[in-house]
PDB file of C-alpha atoms in Angstrom:
ATOM      1  CA  MET A   1      51.380  -7.594  -5.905  1.00  0.00           C
ATOM      2  CA  GLN A   2      54.595  -6.093  -4.524  1.00  0.00           C
ATOM      3  CA  GLN A   3      52.909  -2.749  -3.954  1.00  0.00           C
ATOM      4  CA  GLN A   4      50.202  -4.504  -1.921  1.00  0.00           C
ATOM      5  CA  LEU A   5      53.011  -5.965   0.198  1.00  0.00           C
ATOM      6  CA  GLY A   6      54.349  -2.490   0.973  1.00  0.00           C
ATOM      7  CA  VAL A   7      57.209  -2.357  -1.545  1.00  0.00           C
ATOM      8  CA  SER A   8      57.838   1.162  -2.837  1.00  0.00           C
ATOM      9  CA  LEU A   9      57.347   1.926  -6.519  1.00  0.00           C
ATOM     10  CA  ASP A  10      61.019   2.829  -6.862  1.00  0.00           C
ATOM     11  CA  ILE A  11      62.107  -0.606  -5.646  1.00  0.00           C
ATOM     12  CA  ILE A  12      59.471  -2.344  -7.798  1.00  0.00           C
ATOM     13  CA  ASP A  13      60.897  -0.561 -10.857  1.00  0.00           C
ATOM     14  CA  ARG A  14      64.402  -1.652  -9.907  1.00  0.00           C
ATOM     15  CA  CYS A  15      63.285  -5.266  -9.391  1.00  0.00           C
ATOM     16  CA  GLN A  16      61.819  -5.193 -12.901  1.00  0.00           C
ATOM     17  CA  ASN A  17      65.006  -3.608 -14.317  1.00  0.00           C
ATOM     18  CA  HIS A  18      63.102  -0.596 -15.635  1.00  0.00           C
ATOM     19  CA  VAL A  19      65.233   2.250 -16.897  1.00  0.00           C
ATOM     20  CA  LEU A  20      64.839   5.025 -14.375  1.00  0.00           C
ATOM     21  CA  GLN A  21      64.311   8.514 -15.717  1.00  0.00           C
ATOM     22  CA  GLY A  22      65.611  11.547 -13.972  1.00  0.00           C
ATOM     23  CA  CYS A  23      68.563  13.782 -13.489  1.00  0.00           C
ATOM     24  CA  LYS A  24      71.630  12.623 -15.465  1.00  0.00           C
ATOM     25  CA  VAL A  25      73.867  13.665 -12.586  1.00  0.00           C
ATOM     26  CA  ARG A  26      72.071  11.230 -10.268  1.00  0.00           C
ATOM     27  CA  GLN A  27      72.387   8.456 -12.851  1.00  0.00           C
ATOM     28  CA  HIS A  28      76.167   8.919 -12.927  1.00  0.00           C
ATOM     29  CA  TYR A  29      76.955   9.602  -9.277  1.00  0.00           C
ATOM     30  CA  ILE A  30      74.491   7.552  -7.259  1.00  0.00           C
ATOM     31  CA  TYR A  31      75.929   4.051  -7.129  1.00  0.00           C
ATOM     32  CA  HIS A  32      73.724   2.388  -4.524  1.00  0.00           C
ATOM     33  CA  ASP A  33      72.549  -0.869  -6.140  1.00  0.00           C
ATOM     34  CA  TYR A  34      69.542  -1.389  -3.836  1.00  0.00           C
ATOM     35  CA  ALA A  35      70.501  -5.069  -3.482  1.00  0.00           C
ATOM     36  CA  ILE A  36      69.196  -5.354   0.086  1.00  0.00           C
ATOM     37  CA  GLU A  37      65.944  -3.591  -0.750  1.00  0.00           C
ATOM     38  CA  LYS A  38      65.416  -5.735  -3.853  1.00  0.00           C
ATOM     39  CA  ARG A  39      66.204  -8.906  -1.898  1.00  0.00           C
ATOM     40  CA  ARG A  40      63.582  -7.957   0.702  1.00  0.00           C
ATOM     41  CA  ALA A  41      61.030  -7.215  -2.029  1.00  0.00           C
ATOM     42  CA  TRP A  42      61.606 -10.582  -3.716  1.00  0.00           C
ATOM     43  CA  ALA A  43      61.467 -12.367  -0.362  1.00  0.00           C
ATOM     44  CA  ALA A  44      58.123 -10.710   0.398  1.00  0.00           C
ATOM     45  CA  ILE A  45      56.615 -11.761  -2.909  1.00  0.00           C
ATOM     46  CA  GLY A  46      58.083 -15.255  -2.507  1.00  0.00           C
ATOM     47  CA  ALA A  47      56.498 -15.638   0.916  1.00  0.00           C
ATOM     48  CA  ARG A  48      53.162 -14.421  -0.430  1.00  0.00           C
ATOM     49  CA  LEU A  49      53.295 -16.844  -3.352  1.00  0.00           C
ATOM     50  CA  LYS A  50      54.041 -19.720  -0.962  1.00  0.00           C
ATOM     51  CA  VAL A  51      50.861 -18.889   0.938  1.00  0.00           C
ATOM     52  CA  LEU A  52      48.811 -18.568  -2.241  1.00  0.00           C
ATOM     53  CA  LEU A  53      50.133 -21.821  -3.711  1.00  0.00           C
ATOM     54  CA  ALA A  54      50.044 -23.864  -0.515  1.00  0.00           C
ATOM     55  CA  ASP A  55      48.064 -27.094  -0.576  1.00  0.00           C
ATOM     56  CA  PRO A  56      45.237 -26.627   1.954  1.00  0.00           C
ATOM     57  CA  ASP A  57      45.212 -30.410   2.521  1.00  0.00           C
ATOM     58  CA  ASP A  58      48.924 -30.499   3.435  1.00  0.00           C
ATOM     59  CA  GLU A  59      49.097 -30.630   7.242  1.00  0.00           C
ATOM     60  CA  GLU A  60      52.872 -30.053   7.319  1.00  0.00           C
ATOM     61  CA  GLY A  61      52.643 -26.739   5.479  1.00  0.00           C
ATOM     62  CA  VAL A  62      54.981 -25.501   2.790  1.00  0.00           C
TER      63      VAL A  62
END
């Protein structure tokens, strides 16, 4: 679902705590935690789930 919302595969992997393969040098020297990107990805899926789970009979919305 996140990919359908425009979230990159790299960020999806990080949201799912997958171990990322690649150059060992990058694993040791790249310290960016992608917190902002992950927060945006989770917010996007949260907003989508709200829409999907909304009660169509609720006039006030979710």
